[in-house]
JSON list of C-alpha atoms in Angstrom, two decimals:
[
{"chain": "A", "resi": 266, "resn": "MET", "atom": "CA", "xyz": [0.00, 0.00, 0.00]},
{"chain": "A", "resi": 267, "resn": "ALA", "atom": "CA", "xyz": [1.29, 3.45, -0.89]},
{"chain": "A", "resi": 268, "resn": "PHE", "atom": "CA", "xyz": [2.04, 5.95, 1.85]},
{"chain": "A", "resi": 269, "resn": "ARG", "atom": "CA", "xyz": [0.01, 8.71, 0.15]},
{"chain": "A", "resi": 270, "resn": "ASN", "atom": "CA", "xyz": [-3.35, 8.59, -1.59]},
{"chain": "A", "resi": 271, "resn": "THR", "atom": "CA", "xyz": [-3.44, 7.79, -5.28]},
{"chain": "A", "resi": 272, "resn": "HIS", "atom": "CA", "xyz": [-6.12, 8.59, -7.85]},
{"chain": "A", "resi": 273, "resn": "THR", "atom": "CA", "xyz": [-7.81, 5.25, -7.15]},
{"chain": "A", "resi": 274, "resn": "ARG", "atom": "CA", "xyz": [-6.88, 4.30, -3.55]},
{"chain": "A", "resi": 275, "resn": "TYR", "atom": "CA", "xyz": [-6.38, 5.75, -0.10]},
{"chain": "A", "resi": 276, "resn": "GLY", "atom": "CA", "xyz": [-2.84, 5.66, 1.23]},
{"chain": "A", "resi": 277, "resn": "LEU", "atom": "CA", "xyz": [-1.59, 4.14, 4.46]},
{"chain": "A", "resi": 278, "resn": "VAL", "atom": "CA", "xyz": [-1.64, 7.42, 6.42]},
{"chain": "A", "resi": 279, "resn": "THR", "atom": "CA", "xyz": [-5.25, 8.18, 5.47]},
{"chain": "A", "resi": 280, "resn": "VAL", "atom": "CA", "xyz": [-6.38, 4.64, 6.30]},
{"chain": "A", "resi": 281, "resn": "LEU", "atom": "CA", "xyz": [-4.63, 4.65, 9.70]},
{"chain": "A", "resi": 282, "resn": "LEU", "atom": "CA", "xyz": [-5.98, 8.10, 10.57]},
{"chain": "A", "resi": 283, "resn": "HIS", "atom": "CA", "xyz": [-9.53, 7.11, 9.55]},
{"chain": "A", "resi": 284, "resn": "TRP", "atom": "CA", "xyz": [-9.66, 3.91, 11.56]},
{"chain": "A", "resi": 285, "resn": "GLY", "atom": "CA", "xyz": [-7.71, 5.37, 14.49]},
{"chain": "A", "resi": 286, "resn": "VAL", "atom": "CA", "xyz": [-10.19, 8.22, 14.82]},
{"chain": "A", "resi": 287, "resn": "ALA", "atom": "CA", "xyz": [-13.14, 5.82, 14.43]},
{"chain": "A", "resi": 288, "resn": "VAL", "atom": "CA", "xyz": [-11.95, 3.46, 17.19]},
{"chain": "A", "resi": 289, "resn": "THR", "atom": "CA", "xyz": [-11.03, 6.38, 19.47]},
{"chain": "A", "resi": 290, "resn": "VAL", "atom": "CA", "xyz": [-14.41, 8.11, 19.04]},
{"chain": "A", "resi": 291, "resn": "ILE", "atom": "CA", "xyz": [-16.34, 4.93, 19.79]},
{"chain": "A", "resi": 292, "resn": "GLY", "atom": "CA", "xyz": [-14.11, 4.18, 22.79]},
{"chain": "A", "resi": 293, "resn": "LEU", "atom": "CA", "xyz": [-14.50, 7.72, 24.16]},
{"chain": "A", "resi": 294, "resn": "ALA", "atom": "CA", "xyz": [-18.28, 7.54, 23.73]},
{"chain": "A", "resi": 295, "resn": "ILE", "atom": "CA", "xyz": [-18.44, 4.28, 25.67]},
{"chain": "A", "resi": 296, "resn": "LEU", "atom": "CA", "xyz": [-16.12, 5.62, 28.38]},
{"chain": "A", "resi": 297, "resn": "GLY", "atom": "CA", "xyz": [-18.05, 8.91, 28.57]},
{"chain": "A", "resi": 298, "resn": "LEU", "atom": "CA", "xyz": [-21.42, 7.21, 28.99]},
{"chain": "A", "resi": 299, "resn": "TRP", "atom": "CA", "xyz": [-19.98, 4.81, 31.57]},
{"chain": "A", "resi": 300, "resn": "MET", "atom": "CA", "xyz": [-18.40, 7.68, 33.55]},
{"chain": "A", "resi": 301, "resn": "THR", "atom": "CA", "xyz": [-21.68, 9.47, 34.07]},
{"chain": "A", "resi": 302, "resn": "ASP", "atom": "CA", "xyz": [-22.88, 6.67, 36.37]},
{"chain": "A", "resi": 303, "resn": "LEU", "atom": "CA", "xyz": [-19.79, 6.57, 38.58]},
{"chain": "A", "resi": 304, "resn": "SER", "atom": "CA", "xyz": [-20.27, 7.53, 42.20]},
{"chain": "A", "resi": 305, "resn": "TYR", "atom": "CA", "xyz": [-17.78, 9.51, 44.24]},
{"chain": "A", "resi": 306, "resn": "TYR", "atom": "CA", "xyz": [-16.73, 6.28, 45.95]},
{"chain": "A", "resi": 307, "resn": "SER", "atom": "CA", "xyz": [-15.95, 4.42, 42.74]},
{"chain": "A", "resi": 308, "resn": "PRO", "atom": "CA", "xyz": [-12.24, 3.62, 42.28]},
{"chain": "A", "resi": 309, "resn": "TYR", "atom": "CA", "xyz": [-12.57, 5.02, 38.75]},
{"chain": "A", "resi": 310, "resn": "TYR", "atom": "CA", "xyz": [-14.18, 8.34, 39.78]},
{"chain": "A", "resi": 311, "resn": "ARG", "atom": "CA", "xyz": [-10.96, 10.28, 39.10]},
{"chain": "A", "resi": 312, "resn": "SER", "atom": "CA", "xyz": [-9.08, 8.04, 36.68]},
{"chain": "A", "resi": 313, "resn": "ALA", "atom": "CA", "xyz": [-11.88, 7.61, 34.09]},
{"chain": "A", "resi": 314, "resn": "PRO", "atom": "CA", "xyz": [-12.28, 11.39, 33.49]},
{"chain": "A", "resi": 315, "resn": "PHE", "atom": "CA", "xyz": [-8.48, 11.76, 33.42]},
{"chain": "A", "resi": 316, "resn": "TRP", "atom": "CA", "xyz": [-8.21, 9.23, 30.58]},
{"chain": "A", "resi": 317, "resn": "HIS", "atom": "CA", "xyz": [-11.30, 10.59, 28.80]},
{"chain": "A", "resi": 318, "resn": "LYS", "atom": "CA", "xyz": [-9.87, 14.13, 28.81]},
{"chain": "A", "resi": 319, "resn": "SER", "atom": "CA", "xyz": [-6.33, 13.08, 27.87]},
{"chain": "A", "resi": 320, "resn": "ILE", "atom": "CA", "xyz": [-7.47, 10.92, 24.97]},
{"chain": "A", "resi": 321, "resn": "GLY", "atom": "CA", "xyz": [-9.91, 13.65, 23.90]},
{"chain": "A", "resi": 322, "resn": "ILE", "atom": "CA", "xyz": [-7.09, 16.23, 23.72]},
{"chain": "A", "resi": 323, "resn": "ALA", "atom": "CA", "xyz": [-4.95, 13.75, 21.75]},
{"chain": "A", "resi": 324, "resn": "LEU", "atom": "CA", "xyz": [-7.93, 13.20, 19.42]},
{"chain": "A", "resi": 325, "resn": "ALA", "atom": "CA", "xyz": [-8.15, 16.97, 18.84]},
{"chain": "A", "resi": 326, "resn": "ALA", "atom": "CA", "xyz": [-4.49, 17.01, 17.75]},
{"chain": "A", "resi": 327, "resn": "VAL", "atom": "CA", "xyz": [-5.06, 14.02, 15.45]},
{"chain": "A", "resi": 328, "resn": "LEU", "atom": "CA", "xyz": [-8.11, 15.73, 13.92]},
{"chain": "A", "resi": 329, "resn": "VAL", "atom": "CA", "xyz": [-6.04, 18.78, 13.06]},
{"chain": "A", "resi": 330, "resn": "LEU", "atom": "CA", "xyz": [-3.35, 16.50, 11.61]},
{"chain": "A", "resi": 331, "resn": "ARG", "atom": "CA", "xyz": [-6.00, 14.62, 9.63]},
{"chain": "A", "resi": 332, "resn": "LEU", "atom": "CA", "xyz": [-7.43, 17.83, 8.14]},
{"chain": "A", "resi": 333, "resn": "LEU", "atom": "CA", "xyz": [-3.93, 19.03, 7.19]},
{"chain": "A", "resi": 334, "resn": "TRP", "atom": "CA", "xyz": [-3.16, 15.64, 5.61]},
{"chain": "A", "resi": 335, "resn": "ARG", "atom": "CA", "xyz": [-6.43, 15.78, 3.68]},
{"chain": "A", "resi": 336, "resn": "TRP", "atom": "CA", "xyz": [-5.59, 19.27, 2.44]},
{"chain": "A", "resi": 337, "resn": "ILE", "atom": "CA", "xyz": [-2.10, 18.36, 1.17]},
{"chain": "A", "resi": 338, "resn": "ASN", "atom": "CA", "xyz": [-3.06, 14.87, 0.00]},
{"chain": "A", "resi": 339, "resn": "PRO", "atom": "CA", "xyz": [-6.32, 14.97, -1.99]},
{"chain": "A", "resi": 340, "resn": "LYS", "atom": "CA", "xyz": [-8.63, 11.98, -1.77]},
{"chain": "A", "resi": 341, "resn": "PRO", "atom": "CA", "xyz": [-9.14, 9.52, -4.64]},
{"chain": "A", "resi": 342, "resn": "ALA", "atom": "CA", "xyz": [-11.74, 10.28, -7.30]},
{"chain": "A", "resi": 343, "resn": "HIS", "atom": "CA", "xyz": [-15.30, 9.12, -6.71]},
{"chain": "A", "resi": 344, "resn": "LEU", "atom": "CA", "xyz": [-16.14, 5.77, -8.22]},
{"chain": "A", "resi": 345, "resn": "PRO", "atom": "CA", "xyz": [-18.07, 6.03, -11.51]},
{"chain": "A", "resi": 346, "resn": "ASN", "atom": "CA", "xyz": [-21.07, 4.10, -10.18]},
{"chain": "A", "resi": 347, "resn": "HIS", "atom": "CA", "xyz": [-21.71, 6.64, -7.39]},
{"chain": "A", "resi": 348, "resn": "ALA", "atom": "CA", "xyz": [-24.88, 8.62, -8.05]},
{"chain": "A", "resi": 349, "resn": "ARG", "atom": "CA", "xyz": [-24.70, 12.40, -7.68]},
{"chain": "A", "resi": 350, "resn": "TRP", "atom": "CA", "xyz": [-26.98, 12.30, -4.62]},
{"chain": "A", "resi": 351, "resn": "GLU", "atom": "CA", "xyz": [-24.68, 9.74, -2.97]},
{"chain": "A", "resi": 352, "resn": "VAL", "atom": "CA", "xyz": [-21.64, 11.94, -3.53]},
{"chain": "A", "resi": 353, "resn": "ARG", "atom": "CA", "xyz": [-23.45, 14.98, -2.10]},
{"chain": "A", "resi": 354, "resn": "LEU", "atom": "CA", "xyz": [-24.80, 13.05, 0.87]},
{"chain": "A", "resi": 355, "resn": "ALA", "atom": "CA", "xyz": [-21.36, 11.59, 1.61]},
{"chain": "A", "resi": 356, "resn": "SER", "atom": "CA", "xyz": [-19.79, 15.07, 1.46]},
{"chain": "A", "resi": 357, "resn": "ALA", "atom": "CA", "xyz": [-22.46, 16.50, 3.77]},
{"chain": "A", "resi": 358, "resn": "VAL", "atom": "CA", "xyz": [-22.04, 13.63, 6.26]},
{"chain": "A", "resi": 359, "resn": "HIS", "atom": "CA", "xyz": [-18.23, 13.97, 6.23]},
{"chain": "A", "resi": 360, "resn": "GLY", "atom": "CA", "xyz": [-18.52, 17.72, 6.82]},
{"chain": "A", "resi": 361, "resn": "LEU", "atom": "CA", "xyz": [-20.95, 17.16, 9.71]},
{"chain": "A", "resi": 362, "resn": "LEU", "atom": "CA", "xyz": [-18.70, 14.47, 11.20]},
{"chain": "A", "resi": 363, "resn": "TYR", "atom": "CA", "xyz": [-15.76, 16.92, 11.32]},
{"chain": "A", "resi": 364, "resn": "LEU", "atom": "CA", "xyz": [-17.95, 19.74, 12.67]},
{"chain": "A", "resi": 365, "resn": "LEU", "atom": "CA", "xyz": [-19.39, 17.54, 15.41]},
{"chain": "A", "resi": 366, "resn": "LEU", "atom": "CA", "xyz": [-15.98, 16.16, 16.35]},
{"chain": "A", "resi": 367, "resn": "PHE", "atom": "CA", "xyz": [-14.63, 19.68, 16.85]},
{"chain": "A", "resi": 368, "resn": "MET", "atom": "CA", "xyz": [-17.77, 20.73, 18.75]},
{"chain": "A", "resi": 369, "resn": "ILE", "atom": "CA", "xyz": [-17.33, 17.73, 21.05]},
{"chain": "A", "resi": 370, "resn": "VAL", "atom": "CA", "xyz": [-13.65, 18.47, 21.67]},
{"chain": "A", "resi": 371, "resn": "ILE", "atom": "CA", "xyz": [-14.22, 22.20, 22.28]},
{"chain": "A", "resi": 372, "resn": "SER", "atom": "CA", "xyz": [-17.23, 21.62, 24.55]},
{"chain": "A", "resi": 373, "resn": "GLY", "atom": "CA", "xyz": [-15.25, 18.98, 26.47]},
{"chain": "A", "resi": 374, "resn": "TYR", "atom": "CA", "xyz": [-12.50, 21.54, 26.98]},
{"chain": "A", "resi": 375, "resn": "LEU", "atom": "CA", "xyz": [-15.06, 24.09, 28.20]},
{"chain": "A", "resi": 376, "resn": "ILE", "atom": "CA", "xyz": [-16.55, 21.58, 30.67]},
{"chain": "A", "resi": 377, "resn": "SER", "atom": "CA", "xyz": [-13.12, 20.78, 32.09]},
{"chain": "A", "resi": 378, "resn": "THR", "atom": "CA", "xyz": [-11.93, 24.40, 32.37]},
{"chain": "A", "resi": 379, "resn": "ALA", "atom": "CA", "xyz": [-15.18, 25.93, 33.66]},
{"chain": "A", "resi": 380, "resn": "ARG", "atom": "CA", "xyz": [-13.73, 26.37, 37.17]},
{"chain": "A", "resi": 381, "resn": "GLY", "atom": "CA", "xyz": [-10.41, 27.79, 35.98]},
{"chain": "A", "resi": 382, "resn": "GLN", "atom": "CA", "xyz": [-8.41, 24.55, 36.23]},
{"chain": "A", "resi": 383, "resn": "GLY", "atom": "CA", "xyz": [-6.24, 23.34, 33.37]},
{"chain": "A", "resi": 384, "resn": "ILE", "atom": "CA", "xyz": [-6.37, 19.85, 31.90]},
{"chain": "A", "resi": 385, "resn": "SER", "atom": "CA", "xyz": [-3.60, 17.37, 32.61]},
{"chain": "A", "resi": 386, "resn": "VAL", "atom": "CA", "xyz": [-2.81, 15.50, 29.39]},
{"chain": "A", "resi": 387, "resn": "PHE", "atom": "CA", "xyz": [-1.53, 12.02, 30.31]},
{"chain": "A", "resi": 388, "resn": "GLY", "atom": "CA", "xyz": [0.39, 13.69, 33.16]},
{"chain": "A", "resi": 389, "resn": "TRP", "atom": "CA", "xyz": [2.88, 15.00, 30.57]},
{"chain": "A", "resi": 390, "resn": "PHE", "atom": "CA", "xyz": [1.76, 18.63, 30.48]},
{"chain": "A", "resi": 391, "resn": "GLU", "atom": "CA", "xyz": [-1.20, 20.79, 31.42]},
{"chain": "A", "resi": 392, "resn": "LEU", "atom": "CA", "xyz": [-3.44, 22.50, 28.89]},
{"chain": "A", "resi": 393, "resn": "PRO", "atom": "CA", "xyz": [-4.29, 25.86, 30.49]},
{"chain": "A", "resi": 394, "resn": "ALA", "atom": "CA", "xyz": [-7.83, 27.07, 31.15]},
{"chain": "A", "resi": 395, "resn": "LEU", "atom": "CA", "xyz": [-8.05, 29.89, 28.62]},
{"chain": "A", "resi": 396, "resn": "VAL", "atom": "CA", "xyz": [-11.84, 30.19, 28.92]},
{"chain": "A", "resi": 397, "resn": "SER", "atom": "CA", "xyz": [-13.54, 29.85, 32.30]},
{"chain": "A", "resi": 398, "resn": "GLY", "atom": "CA", "xyz": [-16.20, 31.43, 34.46]},
{"chain": "A", "resi": 399, "resn": "LEU", "atom": "CA", "xyz": [-18.80, 31.91, 31.73]},
{"chain": "A", "resi": 400, "resn": "PRO", "atom": "CA", "xyz": [-22.42, 31.77, 33.00]},
{"chain": "A", "resi": 401, "resn": "ARG", "atom": "CA", "xyz": [-23.39, 28.09, 33.46]},
{"chain": "A", "resi": 402, "resn": "GLN", "atom": "CA", "xyz": [-20.35, 27.13, 31.36]},
{"chain": "A", "resi": 403, "resn": "GLU", "atom": "CA", "xyz": [-20.07, 23.59, 32.67]},
{"chain": "A", "resi": 404, "resn": "ASP", "atom": "CA", "xyz": [-23.79, 22.81, 32.23]},
{"chain": "A", "resi": 405, "resn": "ARG", "atom": "CA", "xyz": [-24.16, 24.37, 28.78]},
{"chain": "A", "resi": 406, "resn": "ALA", "atom": "CA", "xyz": [-20.95, 22.85, 27.49]},
{"chain": "A", "resi": 407, "resn": "GLY", "atom": "CA", "xyz": [-22.01, 19.51, 29.02]},
{"chain": "A", "resi": 408, "resn": "ASP", "atom": "CA", "xyz": [-25.32, 19.55, 27.15]},
{"chain": "A", "resi": 409, "resn": "LEU", "atom": "CA", "xyz": [-23.57, 20.46, 23.89]},
{"chain": "A", "resi": 410, "resn": "HIS", "atom": "CA", "xyz": [-20.97, 17.75, 24.49]},
{"chain": "A", "resi": 411, "resn": "PHE", "atom": "CA", "xyz": [-23.57, 15.04, 25.14]},
{"chain": "A", "resi": 412, "resn": "TRP", "atom": "CA", "xyz": [-25.97, 15.88, 22.30]},
{"chain": "A", "resi": 413, "resn": "SER", "atom": "CA", "xyz": [-23.16, 16.43, 19.78]},
{"chain": "A", "resi": 414, "resn": "ALA", "atom": "CA", "xyz": [-21.78, 13.02, 20.72]},
{"chain": "A", "resi": 415, "resn": "MET", "atom": "CA", "xyz": [-25.19, 11.37, 20.29]},
{"chain": "A", "resi": 416, "resn": "LEU", "atom": "CA", "xyz": [-25.66, 13.02, 16.88]},
{"chain": "A", "resi": 417, "resn": "LEU", "atom": "CA", "xyz": [-22.11, 12.01, 15.93]},
{"chain": "A", "resi": 418, "resn": "LEU", "atom": "CA", "xyz": [-22.81, 8.37, 16.81]},
{"chain": "A", "resi": 419, "resn": "GLY", "atom": "CA", "xyz": [-25.95, 8.50, 14.64]},
{"chain": "A", "resi": 420, "resn": "LEU", "atom": "CA", "xyz": [-23.95, 9.88, 11.72]},
{"chain": "A", "resi": 421, "resn": "VAL", "atom": "CA", "xyz": [-21.23, 7.27, 12.27]},
{"chain": "A", "resi": 422, "resn": "ALA", "atom": "CA", "xyz": [-23.92, 4.59, 11.99]},
{"chain": "A", "resi": 423, "resn": "LEU", "atom": "CA", "xyz": [-25.23, 6.19, 8.77]},
{"chain": "A", "resi": 424, "resn": "HIS", "atom": "CA", "xyz": [-21.66, 6.38, 7.45]},
{"chain": "A", "resi": 425, "resn": "ALA", "atom": "CA", "xyz": [-21.07, 2.69, 8.26]},
{"chain": "A", "resi": 426, "resn": "LEU", "atom": "CA", "xyz": [-24.38, 1.66, 6.68]},
{"chain": "A", "resi": 427, "resn": "GLY", "atom": "CA", "xyz": [-23.44, 3.55, 3.53]},
{"chain": "A", "resi": 428, "resn": "ALA", "atom": "CA", "xyz": [-20.09, 1.75, 3.38]},
{"chain": "A", "resi": 429, "resn": "LEU", "atom": "CA", "xyz": [-21.80, -1.63, 3.87]},
{"chain": "A", "resi": 430, "resn": "LYS", "atom": "CA", "xyz": [-24.39, -0.79, 1.19]},
{"chain": "A", "resi": 431, "resn": "HIS", "atom": "CA", "xyz": [-21.58, -0.03, -1.27]},
{"chain": "A", "resi": 432, "resn": "HIS", "atom": "CA", "xyz": [-19.74, -3.20, -0.33]},
{"chain": "A", "resi": 433, "resn": "PHE", "atom": "CA", "xyz": [-22.55, -5.77, -0.25]},
{"chain": "A", "resi": 434, "resn": "ILE", "atom": "CA", "xyz": [-25.30, -4.32, -2.47]},
{"chain": "A", "resi": 435, "resn": "ASP", "atom": "CA", "xyz": [-23.47, -2.17, -5.03]},
{"chain": "A", "resi": 436, "resn": "ARG", "atom": "CA", "xyz": [-20.41, -4.46, -4.83]},
{"chain": "A", "resi": 437, "resn": "ASP", "atom": "CA", "xyz": [-18.05, -1.58, -5.49]},
{"chain": "A", "resi": 438, "resn": "ASP", "atom": "CA", "xyz": [-14.67, -0.66, -3.98]},
{"chain": "A", "resi": 439, "resn": "THR", "atom": "CA", "xyz": [-15.75, 2.11, -1.60]},
{"chain": "A", "resi": 440, "resn": "LEU", "atom": "CA", "xyz": [-15.10, 0.14, 1.59]},
{"chain": "A", "resi": 441, "resn": "ARG", "atom": "CA", "xyz": [-12.15, -1.78, 0.14]},
{"chain": "A", "resi": 442, "resn": "ARG", "atom": "CA", "xyz": [-10.37, 1.50, -0.57]},
{"chain": "A", "resi": 443, "resn": "MET", "atom": "CA", "xyz": [-10.71, 2.64, 3.06]},
{"chain": "A", "resi": 444, "resn": "LEU", "atom": "CA", "xyz": [-9.56, -0.75, 4.30]},
{"chain": "A", "resi": 445, "resn": "GLY", "atom": "CA", "xyz": [-6.43, -0.44, 2.15]},
{"chain": "A", "resi": 446, "resn": "LEU", "atom": "CA", "xyz": [-7.38, -3.47, 0.04]},
{"chain": "A", "resi": 447, "resn": "ARG", "atom": "CA", "xyz": [-6.85, -3.94, -3.68]},
{"chain": "A", "resi": 448, "resn": "PRO", "atom": "CA", "xyz": [-9.78, -3.12, -5.99]},
{"chain": "A", "resi": 449, "resn": "ARG", "atom": "CA", "xyz": [-12.09, -6.01, -6.91]},
{"chain": "A", "resi": 450, "resn": "ALA", "atom": "CA", "xyz": [-11.15, -5.72, -10.59]},
{"chain": "A", "resi": 451, "resn": "SER", "atom": "CA", "xyz": [-7.47, -6.41, -9.84]},
{"chain": "A", "resi": 452, "resn": "LEU", "atom": "CA", "xyz": [-8.48, -9.44, -7.75]},
{"chain": "A", "resi": 453, "resn": "GLU", "atom": "CA", "xyz": [-10.70, -10.77, -10.55]},
{"chain": "A", "resi": 454, "resn": "ASN", "atom": "CA", "xyz": [-7.93, -10.24, -13.13]},
{"chain": "A", "resi": 455, "resn": "SER", "atom": "CA", "xyz": [-5.36, -12.06, -10.99]},
{"chain": "A", "resi": 456, "resn": "THR", "atom": "CA", "xyz": [-7.81, -14.97, -10.53]},
{"chain": "A", "resi": 457, "resn": "LYS", "atom": "CA", "xyz": [-8.43, -15.21, -14.30]},
{"chain": "A", "resi": 458, "resn": "GLU", "atom": "CA", "xyz": [-4.69, -15.26, -15.04]},
{"chain": "A", "resi": 459, "resn": "LYS", "atom": "CA", "xyz": [-4.17, -18.37, -12.88]}
]
């Protein structure tokens, strides 16, 4: 697999960034929902938020890196069998995914810094509280964080269903390209040559 994207396939960096962000987002959502039920006496009361915040800050950095990579390394052309409405819907969903991810990260930061405390990132350094003390900052940011995450998970499900539709119904290379696999046509040609 090539390091960079080509006209027909995604490169290694794009594939790793895509799946890394996907796994991280799902893991953070599970951790976040689990954390809300922890009592003060739970042994995870302090450690779960620490990991949630640290991984969330790391995710923010990876999102910026991913957008920069996308800007300097254009994505492959759309497959010829994609209808215009599918291309537009996919673009809209991708745009919303990025918007929601940044809303979640920013609102998470605002929750954590509402009382003027910085955020320890893996114990390596502290991200300062640049914004704090806004009226009901923690509550408002918390609502935005939760509902943005729920909407994001819904869009992730739609995104996954679209990929499965292309793979199993349309039988095209949409999902194969993001998995870093060879196109179906090259597999069929290699089978015929044997």
